[in-house]
Short mmCIF file of C-alpha atoms (C1' of nucleotides) in Angstrom, two decimals:
data_model
loop_
_atom_site.label_atom_id
_atom_site.label_comp_id
_atom_site.label_asym_id
_atom_site.label_seq_id
_atom_site.Cartn_x
_atom_site.Cartn_y
_atom_site.Cartn_z
CA MET V 402 -43.57 -22.07 15.11
CA ARG V 403 -41.38 -20.35 12.57
CA ALA V 404 -40.61 -23.70 10.97
CA SER V 405 -41.72 -22.85 7.42
CA VAL V 406 -38.83 -22.61 4.96
CA SER V 407 -38.01 -19.34 3.25
CA PRO V 408 -39.12 -19.20 -0.39
CA ASP V 409 -36.01 -19.97 -2.45
CA THR V 410 -33.03 -20.47 -0.16
CA PHE V 411 -32.13 -24.03 0.78
CA PRO V 412 -30.25 -23.44 4.03
CA PRO V 413 -33.08 -21.92 5.93
CA ARG V 414 -32.29 -19.89 9.05
CA GLY V 415 -29.14 -20.04 11.09
CA HIS V 416 -27.28 -19.79 7.85
CA GLU V 417 -28.59 -16.35 6.97
CA ALA V 418 -28.17 -15.18 10.53
CA LYS V 419 -24.48 -16.04 10.37
CA ARG V 420 -24.13 -14.34 7.01
CA LEU V 421 -25.48 -11.16 8.55
CA SER V 422 -23.30 -11.26 11.61
CA ILE V 423 -20.28 -11.75 9.36
CA VAL V 424 -21.18 -8.76 7.22
CA ASP V 425 -21.77 -6.65 10.33
CA ALA V 426 -18.48 -7.59 11.87
CA ALA V 427 -16.70 -7.08 8.57
CA ALA V 428 -18.18 -3.59 8.23
CA SER V 429 -16.90 -2.70 11.66
CA VAL V 430 -13.42 -4.08 11.10
CA PHE V 431 -13.02 -2.71 7.56
CA CYS V 432 -13.92 0.73 8.88
CA ARG V 433 -11.66 0.55 11.89
CA GLU V 434 -8.61 -0.95 10.18
CA GLY V 435 -8.99 -0.16 6.50
CA TYR V 436 -9.19 -2.80 3.79
CA SER V 437 -5.56 -3.87 3.94
CA GLY V 438 -5.42 -3.75 7.71
CA ALA V 439 -8.60 -5.76 8.15
CA ASN V 440 -7.83 -9.27 9.25
CA ILE V 441 -10.13 -12.15 8.41
CA ASP V 442 -9.37 -13.86 11.71
CA LEU V 443 -10.46 -10.74 13.56
CA ILE V 444 -13.66 -10.45 11.51
CA ALA V 445 -14.46 -14.09 12.22
CA ALA V 446 -13.82 -13.65 15.93
CA GLU V 447 -15.94 -10.49 16.07
CA ALA V 448 -18.74 -12.27 14.20
CA GLY V 449 -18.51 -15.25 16.54
CA VAL V 450 -17.78 -17.74 13.76
CA SER V 451 -14.75 -19.61 12.56
CA ARG V 452 -12.54 -18.30 9.79
CA GLN V 453 -13.56 -21.12 7.49
CA THR V 454 -17.19 -20.08 7.78
CA VAL V 455 -16.31 -16.63 6.52
CA TYR V 456 -14.72 -18.20 3.46
CA ASN V 457 -17.67 -20.57 3.01
CA HIS V 458 -20.08 -17.65 2.87
CA HIS V 459 -18.16 -15.05 0.92
CA GLY V 460 -15.32 -16.87 -0.73
CA ASP V 461 -12.85 -14.08 -0.67
CA LYS V 462 -11.76 -10.95 1.20
CA GLU V 463 -12.60 -8.79 -1.78
CA LYS V 464 -16.01 -10.39 -2.32
CA LEU V 465 -16.71 -9.94 1.37
CA PHE V 466 -15.87 -6.28 1.07
CA MET V 467 -18.21 -5.90 -1.91
CA ALA V 468 -21.00 -7.59 0.03
CA VAL V 469 -20.46 -5.18 2.91
CA VAL V 470 -20.74 -2.09 0.73
CA ARG V 471 -23.81 -3.41 -1.09
CA ASP V 472 -25.54 -4.30 2.17
CA LEU V 473 -24.78 -0.94 3.73
CA THR V 474 -25.91 0.98 0.66
CA GLU V 475 -29.19 -0.89 0.59
CA ARG V 476 -29.87 -0.52 4.29
CA CYS V 477 -29.02 3.18 4.23
CA ASN V 478 -31.26 3.78 1.25
CA ILE V 479 -34.17 2.18 3.04
CA GLY V 480 -33.60 4.47 6.00
CA ILE V 481 -33.24 7.57 3.86
CA PHE V 482 -36.42 6.91 1.91
CA ALA V 483 -38.30 6.21 5.12
CA THR V 484 -37.10 9.55 6.42
CA ILE V 485 -37.88 11.38 3.19
CA ALA V 486 -41.44 10.14 3.63
CA THR V 487 -41.61 12.28 6.77
CA PHE V 488 -40.75 15.45 4.85
CA PRO V 489 -43.23 18.20 5.72
CA ASP V 490 -45.33 18.72 2.59
CA GLN V 491 -48.16 20.51 4.40
CA PRO V 492 -46.20 22.04 7.25
CA GLY V 493 -47.84 23.48 10.30
CA ASP V 494 -44.74 25.30 11.52
CA LEU V 495 -42.38 25.20 8.55
CA GLU V 496 -39.28 26.07 10.54
CA ALA V 497 -39.89 23.47 13.22
CA ASP V 498 -40.85 20.87 10.64
CA LEU V 499 -37.72 21.41 8.57
CA ILE V 500 -35.58 21.22 11.70
CA GLY V 501 -37.25 17.97 12.64
CA PHE V 502 -36.66 16.57 9.19
CA ALA V 503 -32.99 17.55 9.24
CA VAL V 504 -32.48 16.05 12.66
CA ARG V 505 -34.18 12.79 11.67
CA LEU V 506 -32.08 12.57 8.53
CA ASN V 507 -28.93 13.01 10.54
CA GLN V 508 -29.80 10.76 13.44
CA ASN V 509 -31.40 7.94 11.47
CA CYS V 510 -29.39 7.90 8.25
CA ILE V 511 -26.11 9.80 8.37
CA CYS V 512 -24.94 9.38 11.94
CA ASN V 513 -26.22 5.93 12.72
CA ARG V 514 -24.05 2.87 12.51
CA ASP V 515 -24.73 2.01 8.90
CA GLY V 516 -24.43 5.56 7.66
CA LYS V 517 -21.16 6.15 9.47
CA PHE V 518 -19.69 2.94 8.16
CA LEU V 519 -20.80 3.47 4.59
CA ARG V 520 -19.46 7.00 4.57
CA LYS V 521 -16.09 5.89 5.86
CA LEU V 522 -15.84 3.01 3.43
CA ILE V 523 -16.59 5.29 0.52
CA GLN V 524 -14.04 7.83 1.65
CA THR V 525 -11.41 5.24 2.35
CA GLU V 526 -11.69 2.74 -0.48
CA GLY V 527 -13.71 4.62 -3.07
CA GLU V 528 -10.79 5.18 -5.40
CA ARG V 529 -9.76 1.53 -5.38
CA TYR V 530 -13.13 0.16 -6.60
CA PRO V 531 -14.41 2.55 -9.25
CA GLU V 532 -17.23 0.32 -10.52
CA LEU V 533 -18.49 -0.53 -7.06
CA PHE V 534 -18.65 3.06 -6.01
CA ALA V 535 -20.09 4.20 -9.30
CA GLU V 536 -22.87 1.78 -8.44
CA TRP V 537 -23.16 3.35 -5.00
CA ARG V 538 -23.32 6.79 -6.56
CA GLU V 539 -26.22 5.73 -8.75
CA GLN V 540 -28.11 3.79 -6.13
CA GLY V 541 -27.42 6.20 -3.27
CA PRO V 542 -27.09 9.92 -4.05
CA GLY V 543 -28.43 9.35 -7.56
CA ARG V 544 -31.78 8.27 -6.12
CA THR V 545 -31.99 10.14 -2.83
CA TRP V 546 -31.04 13.63 -3.97
CA PRO V 547 -33.79 13.87 -6.60
CA ALA V 548 -36.29 12.55 -4.08
CA ILE V 549 -35.39 15.27 -1.61
CA ALA V 550 -35.35 17.90 -4.36
CA ALA V 551 -38.84 16.84 -5.40
CA ARG V 552 -40.09 17.51 -1.88
CA PHE V 553 -38.62 20.99 -1.91
CA ALA V 554 -40.15 21.58 -5.33
CA ARG V 555 -43.54 20.65 -3.95
CA LEU V 556 -43.06 22.96 -0.99
CA ALA V 557 -42.17 25.75 -3.41
CA TYR V 558 -45.12 25.00 -5.65
CA SER V 559 -47.42 25.17 -2.65
CA GLY V 560 -46.08 28.61 -1.89
CA TYR V 561 -44.09 27.87 1.22
CA LEU V 562 -40.69 28.59 -0.30
CA ALA V 563 -39.24 30.82 -3.01
CA ILE V 564 -36.86 28.46 -4.77
CA ASP V 565 -35.28 28.79 -8.22
CA ASP V 566 -33.70 25.37 -8.60
CA PRO V 567 -34.94 22.59 -6.30
CA ASP V 568 -31.81 20.48 -6.84
CA VAL V 569 -29.55 23.30 -5.76
CA ALA V 570 -31.83 24.11 -2.85
CA ALA V 571 -31.78 20.51 -1.67
CA ARG V 572 -28.00 20.34 -1.69
CA GLN V 573 -27.72 23.70 0.02
CA PHE V 574 -30.22 22.64 2.66
CA LEU V 575 -28.08 19.64 3.54
CA GLY V 576 -24.93 21.75 3.40
CA LEU V 577 -26.45 24.24 5.82
CA VAL V 578 -27.89 21.88 8.38
CA ASN V 579 -24.62 19.91 8.45
CA ALA V 580 -22.40 22.97 8.38
CA GLU V 581 -21.34 22.63 12.02
CA LEU V 582 -20.78 18.88 11.90
CA GLN V 583 -18.12 18.79 9.20
CA THR V 584 -15.10 18.47 11.46
CA THR V 585 -16.72 15.69 13.43
CA PHE V 586 -17.66 13.88 10.23
CA MET V 587 -14.09 14.23 8.98
CA LEU V 588 -12.70 12.36 11.92
CA GLY V 589 -15.31 9.64 11.60
CA GLY V 590 -17.10 10.54 14.80
CA SER V 591 -20.78 10.85 15.58
CA PRO V 592 -21.92 14.23 16.85
CA CYS V 593 -24.09 14.17 19.95
CA GLU V 594 -27.79 15.01 19.68
CA ASP V 595 -27.32 18.56 20.93
CA GLU V 596 -24.83 19.32 18.20
CA VAL V 597 -27.10 17.87 15.54
CA VAL V 598 -30.08 19.88 16.77
CA GLN V 599 -28.09 23.09 17.09
CA SER V 600 -26.62 22.76 13.60
CA ALA V 601 -30.07 22.01 12.17
CA LYS V 602 -31.63 25.00 13.91
CA ASN V 603 -28.96 27.38 12.66
CA GLY V 604 -29.03 25.86 9.19
CA VAL V 605 -32.80 26.01 8.82
CA ARG V 606 -32.93 29.59 10.07
CA THR V 607 -30.47 30.63 7.39
CA PHE V 608 -32.24 28.52 4.78
CA LEU V 609 -35.53 30.25 5.52
CA ARG V 610 -33.90 33.66 5.55
CA ALA V 611 -32.85 32.89 2.00
CA PHE V 612 -35.87 31.01 0.69
CA GLY V 613 -38.73 31.57 3.14
CA ARG V 614 -41.89 33.38 2.04
CA HIS V 615 -42.18 35.68 5.09
CA PRO V 616 -45.90 35.06 5.63
CA ALA V 617 -48.09 37.60 7.35
CA PRO V 618 -47.97 37.40 11.19
CA GLY V 619 -51.37 35.68 11.43
CA GLY V 620 -50.29 32.57 9.50
CA ILE V 621 -49.64 31.20 6.03
CA LYS V 622 -52.36 31.56 3.44
CA LYS V 623 -52.74 28.19 1.73
CA HIS V 624 -52.49 28.17 -2.05
CA THR V 625 -54.94 26.24 -4.20
CA ALA V 626 -52.12 24.43 -5.95
CA LEU V 627 -53.90 21.08 -6.24
CA ALA V 628 -56.80 22.57 -8.20
CA ASN V 629 -54.70 22.31 -11.36
CA ALA V 630 -54.23 18.57 -11.33
CA MET O 1249 26.17 30.89 -5.39
CA ARG O 1250 23.90 29.19 -2.93
CA ALA O 1251 26.94 27.64 -1.24
CA SER O 1252 26.33 29.00 2.27
CA VAL O 1253 25.28 26.34 4.76
CA SER O 1254 21.88 26.46 6.41
CA PRO O 1255 21.96 27.75 10.00
CA ASP O 1256 21.89 24.63 12.19
CA THR O 1257 21.64 21.53 10.02
CA PHE O 1258 24.84 19.67 9.26
CA PRO O 1259 23.84 17.78 6.11
CA PRO O 1260 23.29 20.77 3.95
CA ARG O 1261 21.17 20.45 0.80
CA GLY O 1262 20.62 17.30 -1.18
CA HIS O 1263 19.72 15.75 2.11
CA GLU O 1264 16.71 17.97 2.71
CA ALA O 1265 15.62 17.60 -0.89
CA LYS O 1266 15.49 13.84 -0.46
CA ARG O 1267 13.59 14.19 2.79
CA LEU O 1268 10.97 16.21 0.98
CA SER O 1269 10.63 13.85 -1.94
CA ILE O 1270 10.18 10.99 0.52
CA VAL O 1271 7.44 12.81 2.39
CA ASP O 1272 5.73 13.70 -0.88
CA ALA O 1273 5.83 10.16 -2.16
CA ALA O 1274 4.70 8.84 1.20
CA ALA O 1275 1.72 11.19 1.22
CA SER O 1276 0.69 9.93 -2.19
CA VAL O 1277 1.07 6.27 -1.33
CA PHE O 1278 -0.53 6.52 2.11
CA CYS O 1279 -3.54 8.17 0.52
CA ARG O 1280 -3.81 5.73 -2.33
CA GLU O 1281 -3.27 2.53 -0.35
CA GLY O 1282 -4.12 3.39 3.23
CA TYR O 1283 -1.67 3.09 6.11
CA SER O 1284 -1.59 -0.69 6.25
CA GLY O 1285 -1.53 -1.08 2.50
CA ALA O 1286 1.24 1.44 2.02
CA ASN O 1287 4.47 -0.30 1.21
CA ILE O 1288 7.83 1.22 2.10
CA ASP O 1289 9.41 -0.20 -1.02
CA LEU O 1290 6.78 1.52 -3.14
CA ILE O 1291 7.27 4.81 -1.32
CA ALA O 1292 11.01 4.57 -1.82
CA ALA O 1293 10.60 3.80 -5.51
CA GLU O 1294 8.13 6.65 -5.99
CA ALA O 1295 10.49 9.01 -4.18
CA GLY O 1296 13.42 7.82 -6.28
CA VAL O 1297 15.48 6.67 -3.32
CA SER O 1298 16.41 3.36 -1.80
CA ARG O 1299 14.45 1.81 1.02
CA GLN O 1300 17.33 2.23 3.41
CA THR O 1301 17.30 5.99 2.82
CA VAL O 1302 13.69 6.13 3.91
CA TYR O 1303 14.64 4.43 7.16
CA ASN O 1304 17.68 6.68 7.57
CA HIS O 1305 15.50 9.76 7.37
CA HIS O 1306 12.38 8.75 9.26
CA GLY O 1307 13.32 5.66 11.21
CA ASP O 1308 9.95 4.02 11.10
CA LYS O 1309 6.75 3.65 9.11
CA GLU O 1310 4.74 5.26 11.88
CA LYS O 1311 7.17 8.16 12.32
CA LEU O 1312 7.10 8.66 8.58
CA PHE O 1313 3.33 8.83 8.67
CA MET O 1314 3.44 11.40 11.46
CA ALA O 1315 5.90 13.49 9.47
CA VAL O 1316 3.59 13.38 6.47
CA VAL O 1317 0.57 14.63 8.43
CA ARG O 1318 2.55 17.38 10.14
CA ASP O 1319 4.05 18.56 6.85
CA LEU O 1320 0.69 18.58 5.11
CA THR O 1321 -1.03 20.41 7.96
CA GLU O 1322 1.64 23.08 7.98
CA ARG O 1323 1.65 23.55 4.22
CA CYS O 1324 -2.14 23.69 4.07
CA ASN O 1325 -2.29 26.23 6.86
CA ILE O 1326 0.12 28.48 5.01
CA GLY O 1327 -2.07 28.29 1.93
CA ILE O 1328 -5.26 28.91 3.86
CA PHE O 1329 -3.91 31.95 5.66
CA ALA O 1330 -2.55 33.33 2.41
CA THR O 1331 -6.01 32.94 0.93
CA ILE O 1332 -7.75 34.42 3.96
CA ALA O 1333 -5.60 37.48 3.42
CA THR O 1334 -7.42 37.97 0.12
CA PHE O 1335 -10.81 38.11 1.83
CA PRO O 1336 -12.76 41.16 0.63
CA ASP O 1337 -12.89 43.54 3.59
CA GLN O 1338 -13.77 46.57 1.48
CA PRO O 1339 -15.58 44.89 -1.36
CA GLY O 1340 -16.36 46.60 -4.60
CA ASP O 1341 -18.86 44.03 -5.78
CA LEU O 1342 -19.57 41.93 -2.69
CA GLU O 1343 -21.12 39.01 -4.55
CA ALA O 1344 -18.28 38.73 -7.06
CA ASP O 1345 -15.67 39.18 -4.35
CA LEU O 1346 -17.13 36.45 -2.14
CA ILE O 1347 -17.35 34.12 -5.12
CA GLY O 1348 -13.72 34.81 -5.92
CA PHE O 1349 -12.73 34.14 -2.32
CA ALA O 1350 -14.63 30.85 -2.24
CA VAL O 1351 -13.12 29.72 -5.52
CA ARG O 1352 -9.60 30.57 -4.37
CA LEU O 1353 -10.12 28.75 -1.10
CA ASN O 1354 -11.27 25.67 -2.95
CA GLN O 1355 -8.70 25.70 -5.72
CA ASN O 1356 -5.67 26.67 -3.63
CA CYS O 1357 -6.36 24.97 -0.32
CA ILE O 1358 -9.04 22.30 -0.38
CA CYS O 1359 -8.75 20.80 -3.85
CA ASN O 1360 -5.03 21.08 -4.44
CA ARG O 1361 -2.68 18.19 -3.88
CA ASP O 1362 -1.87 18.91 -0.25
CA GLY O 1363 -5.44 19.63 0.74
CA LYS O 1364 -6.79 16.53 -0.90
CA PHE O 1365 -4.15 14.36 0.72
CA LEU O 1366 -4.56 15.84 4.17
CA ARG O 1367 -8.33 15.48 4.02
CA LYS O 1368 -8.09 11.85 3.01
CA LEU O 1369 -5.50 11.03 5.66
CA ILE O 1370 -7.66 12.57 8.35
CA GLN O 1371 -10.73 10.70 7.18
CA THR O 1372 -8.88 7.44 6.82
CA GLU O 1373 -6.55 7.28 9.80
CA GLY O 1374 -7.99 9.90 12.13
CA GLU O 1375 -9.40 7.41 14.57
CA ARG O 1376 -6.18 5.47 14.88
CA TYR O 1377 -4.02 8.44 15.99
CA PRO O 1378 -6.14 10.49 18.38
CA GLU O 1379 -3.33 12.75 19.65
CA LEU O 1380 -1.96 13.48 16.20
CA PHE O 1381 -5.34 14.47 14.87
CA ALA O 1382 -6.25 16.39 17.97
CA GLU O 1383 -3.13 18.39 17.16
CA TRP O 1384 -4.37 18.81 13.58
CA ARG O 1385 -7.73 19.97 14.87
CA GLU O 1386 -6.09 22.65 16.96
CA GLN O 1387 -3.58 23.79 14.39
CA GLY O 1388 -5.91 23.50 11.40
CA PRO O 1389 -9.61 24.20 11.92
CA GLY O 1390 -8.93 25.62 15.36
CA ARG O 1391 -6.91 28.45 13.82
CA THR O 1392 -8.46 28.89 10.39
CA TRP O 1393 -12.15 28.96 11.31
CA PRO O 1394 -11.82 31.86 13.76
CA ALA O 1395 -9.73 33.75 11.22
CA ILE O 1396 -12.45 33.40 8.59
CA ALA O 1397 -15.15 34.23 11.13
CA ALA O 1398 -13.26 37.41 12.04
CA ARG O 1399 -13.38 38.51 8.43
CA PHE O 1400 -17.12 38.00 8.27
CA ALA O 1401 -17.49 39.89 11.54
CA ARG O 1402 -15.61 42.79 10.05
CA LEU O 1403 -17.79 42.72 6.95
CA ALA O 1404 -20.86 42.76 9.18
CA TYR O 1405 -19.49 45.56 11.32
CA SER O 1406 -18.86 47.61 8.19
CA GLY O 1407 -22.48 47.17 7.25
CA TYR O 1408 -22.13 44.81 4.30
CA LEU O 1409 -23.80 41.85 5.98
CA ALA O 1410 -26.48 41.24 8.59
CA ILE O 1411 -24.97 38.47 10.67
CA ASP O 1412 -25.88 37.28 14.15
CA ASP O 1413 -23.04 34.92 14.87
CA PRO O 1414 -19.89 35.22 12.74
CA ASP O 1415 -18.71 31.71 13.60
CA VAL O 1416 -21.98 30.18 12.46
CA ALA O 1417 -21.97 32.36 9.35
CA ALA O 1418 -18.44 31.30 8.45
CA ARG O 1419 -19.29 27.61 8.72
CA GLN O 1420 -22.49 28.08 6.77
CA PHE O 1421 -20.66 30.02 4.08
CA LEU O 1422 -18.29 27.10 3.55
CA GLY O 1423 -21.16 24.64 3.72
CA LEU O 1424 -23.01 26.56 1.03
CA VAL O 1425 -20.20 27.15 -1.44
CA ASN O 1426 -19.18 23.49 -1.16
CA ALA O 1427 -22.73 22.14 -1.19
CA GLU O 1428 -22.46 20.77 -4.72
CA LEU O 1429 -19.00 19.27 -4.29
CA GLN O 1430 -19.76 16.89 -1.43
CA THR O 1431 -20.13 13.73 -3.46
CA THR O 1432 -16.90 14.42 -5.32
CA PHE O 1433 -15.10 15.11 -2.05
CA MET O 1434 -16.46 11.86 -0.63
CA LEU O 1435 -14.85 9.81 -3.33
CA GLY O 1436 -11.55 11.65 -2.95
CA GLY O 1437 -11.76 13.34 -6.32
CA SER O 1438 -11.05 16.91 -7.34
CA PRO O 1439 -13.93 18.78 -8.92
CA CYS O 1440 -13.11 20.63 -12.14
CA GLU O 1441 -12.96 24.41 -12.13
CA ASP O 1442 -16.43 24.78 -13.62
CA GLU O 1443 -17.98 22.79 -10.83
CA VAL O 1444 -16.13 24.81 -8.20
CA VAL O 1445 -17.22 28.10 -9.76
CA GLN O 1446 -20.81 26.99 -10.19
CA SER O 1447 -21.09 25.76 -6.62
CA ALA O 1448 -19.53 28.98 -5.34
CA LYS O 1449 -21.91 31.14 -7.38
CA ASN O 1450 -24.97 29.29 -6.17
CA GLY O 1451 -23.71 29.22 -2.60
CA VAL O 1452 -22.86 32.91 -2.45
CA ARG O 1453 -26.20 33.87 -3.98
CA THR O 1454 -28.01 31.97 -1.25
CA PHE O 1455 -25.66 33.33 1.41
CA LEU O 1456 -26.41 36.89 0.35
CA ARG O 1457 -30.13 36.22 0.17
CA ALA O 1458 -29.89 35.26 3.82
CA PHE O 1459 -27.33 37.78 5.09
CA GLY O 1460 -26.98 40.49 2.43
CA ARG O 1461 -27.93 44.07 3.25
CA HIS O 1462 -29.87 44.73 0.01
CA PRO O 1463 -28.27 48.13 -0.63
CA ALA O 1464 -30.05 50.78 -2.66
CA PRO O 1465 -29.53 50.40 -6.43
CA GLY O 1466 -26.99 53.23 -6.60
CA GLY O 1467 -24.46 51.60 -4.32
CA ILE O 1468 -23.60 50.78 -0.70
CA LYS O 1469 -23.47 53.61 1.78
CA LYS O 1470 -20.25 53.20 3.73
CA HIS O 1471 -20.50 53.20 7.50
CA THR O 1472 -18.13 55.21 9.65
CA ALA O 1473 -17.16 52.14 11.59
CA LEU O 1474 -13.52 53.10 12.13
CA ALA O 1475 -14.40 56.32 13.93
CA ASN O 1476 -14.97 54.34 17.12
CA ALA O 1477 -11.48 52.89 17.42
"C1'" DG K 1384 42.01 14.77 -6.00
"C1'" DA K 1385 40.88 13.17 -1.40
"C1'" DC K 1386 38.09 12.81 2.50
"C1'" DG K 1387 33.90 12.00 5.17
"C1'" DA K 1388 29.13 11.48 4.94
"C1'" DT K 1389 25.35 9.71 2.53
"C1'" DT K 1390 23.15 6.56 -0.44
"C1'" DT K 1391 22.54 2.22 -2.56
"C1'" DG K 1392 21.12 -2.55 -3.37
"C1'" DG K 1393 20.97 -6.82 -1.86
"C1'" DA K 1394 20.53 -10.34 1.62
"C1'" DC K 1395 18.44 -11.56 5.78
"C1'" DA K 1396 15.39 -12.93 9.95
"C1'" DA K 1397 11.03 -12.45 12.04
"C1'" DG K 1398 6.36 -11.95 11.83
"C1'" DG K 1399 1.86 -11.90 9.97
"C1'" DG K 1400 -1.90 -12.64 6.61
"C1'" DT K 1401 -4.52 -15.22 2.98
"C1'" DG K 1402 -6.64 -19.04 1.37
"C1'" DT K 1403 -6.92 -24.35 1.33
"C1'" DC K 1404 -7.52 -28.73 3.33
"C1'" DT K 1405 -9.01 -32.16 6.66
"C1'" DA K 1406 -11.37 -34.74 10.15
"C1'" DA K 1407 -14.24 -34.11 14.03
"C1'" DA K 1408 -18.16 -31.79 16.28
"C1'" DT K 1409 -22.42 -29.59 15.84
"C1'" DT K 1410 -26.65 -28.10 14.04
"C1'" DT K 1411 -30.91 -28.75 11.17
"C1'" DG K 1412 -34.81 -30.99 8.92
"C1'" DT K 1413 -37.61 -35.13 8.77
"C1'" DA R 139 -33.38 -40.60 16.36
"C1'" DC R 140 -31.18 -40.34 11.77
"C1'" DA R 141 -29.02 -38.33 7.87
"C1'" DA R 142 -27.40 -34.43 5.50
"C1'" DA R 143 -25.50 -30.13 5.69
"C1'" DT R 144 -22.93 -26.82 8.13
"C1'" DT R 145 -19.55 -25.32 11.30
"C1'" DT R 146 -15.30 -25.73 13.68
"C1'" DA R 147 -10.35 -25.92 14.94
"C1'" DG R 148 -6.08 -26.68 13.58
"C1'" DA R 149 -2.32 -27.30 10.42
"C1'" DC R 150 -0.32 -25.95 6.30
"C1'" DA R 151 2.02 -23.67 2.07
"C1'" DC R 152 2.73 -19.45 0.03
"C1'" DC R 153 3.53 -14.76 -0.24
"C1'" DC R 154 4.38 -10.18 1.33
"C1'" DT R 155 6.20 -6.65 4.54
"C1'" DT R 156 8.94 -4.59 8.02
"C1'" DG R 157 13.17 -3.37 9.78
"C1'" DT R 158 18.32 -4.46 10.16
"C1'" DC R 159 22.93 -5.22 8.51
"C1'" DC R 160 26.76 -4.56 5.48
"C1'" DA R 161 30.00 -3.64 1.76
"C1'" DA R 162 30.33 -1.01 -2.37
"C1'" DA R 163 29.23 3.14 -4.92
"C1'" DT R 164 28.19 7.90 -5.02
"C1'" DC R 165 27.98 12.62 -3.58
"C1'" DG R 166 29.46 17.03 -1.68
"C1'" DT R 167 33.05 19.74 0.19
"C1'" DC R 168 37.65 21.24 0.88
#
DNA sequence: GACGATTTGGACAAGGGTGTCTAAATTTGT
DNA sequence: ACAAATTTAGACACCCTTGTCCAAATCGTC
């Protein structure tokens, strides 16, 4: 009973499904083979469509590539913001909560299929499409970093952390919890869950050694920060 | 008076010079265009030789690529070990010395021409040549990380730092001092000196907040660590 | 200056990729 | 079931790239 047409697109359903499967296959092939090495026939085969259909939908190898990057950026942003929403603003166990946040960010945004592909595409073809990747920089890091920094600022304002500059702290947090995954990232691989958890644990411990408030053994005394608003 | 022949190579001099200029040009083109997009004619032109000379020296596009990666790995390793030798084992001002070390490592090894090229090649083609990049992993990170960790261990043993695991600390140190350069690295760019210095300063400050020994205002009391040996 | 080795530039075959076109088959909405 | 739109498979022209071959020019050494 899903017969109702979508709001503004004439070709209703199977059309969009094919478009998606083409973009997915293209992402995979562009990452594996590089832009020049990617072969439209192979993309079509991997998407389960004919070559002509690829051209019907995207017109051009370059336009297809653009569509891939835009799709991946958008999908990754959605995942990142969903994960940022789980940031521990009123933590029970700050250390455990920060570790959980770091692990979720890695597993759901950085190491998943979309994140891996987007990262590789940026590394590989970033220099060849300055405008496209300037757009990515604005839409991606330009929006997500401040959002994460704002959460750390709130945590500091509530008395859980001693932070000078929330932007610096946010970048250092990510640098720390990913410190042990760099080599794997370099080679385009995905670290296993154990590695992600271990790196997050070590990173958060160091982060809290630097910025933690060392509460009294009994527990953290809540500040009355919201009384000002 | 440099007329004496080299020990075991028959073609004496101009030969090797051409070999080098080919590898250099190839590194540049492979990075800019990717393996598939790299064009032997372009490499030859950029190296100032004819295409046939490229084939005479390296036989094959793939062999040429291998030679490029091996050359870059070797050159980068030399630079990294030279820089590790400047690690502050008996620091005067620990913070300033660590900042200087981080800046040197970035400027001379990671952000210079060879480092940038090697990084990009690994990111771009790492998955396609598993054995070659396994070799890189052993010869590169496999040798340099322990060397850096050993220096931190020594610093800890001498009482300058409070470190649990030197390997973790070494990775976190690099993660911290590069925390603000990640986006630039992603896009294959080289950060300017100011950015490198700023990131190093912020990173080292956090590192010392986590691991520093907070010496008395007058100065650090030296341990008698060597008496045990 | 002469000799051998290297380099050069140009031509060449073989292969592969992009993008277009067409007519037939299939899917979709009514 | 019908009509319109979409998809398909195949053929095609065009261009680019790799790697080889060869004769002429150049280089380095004696």
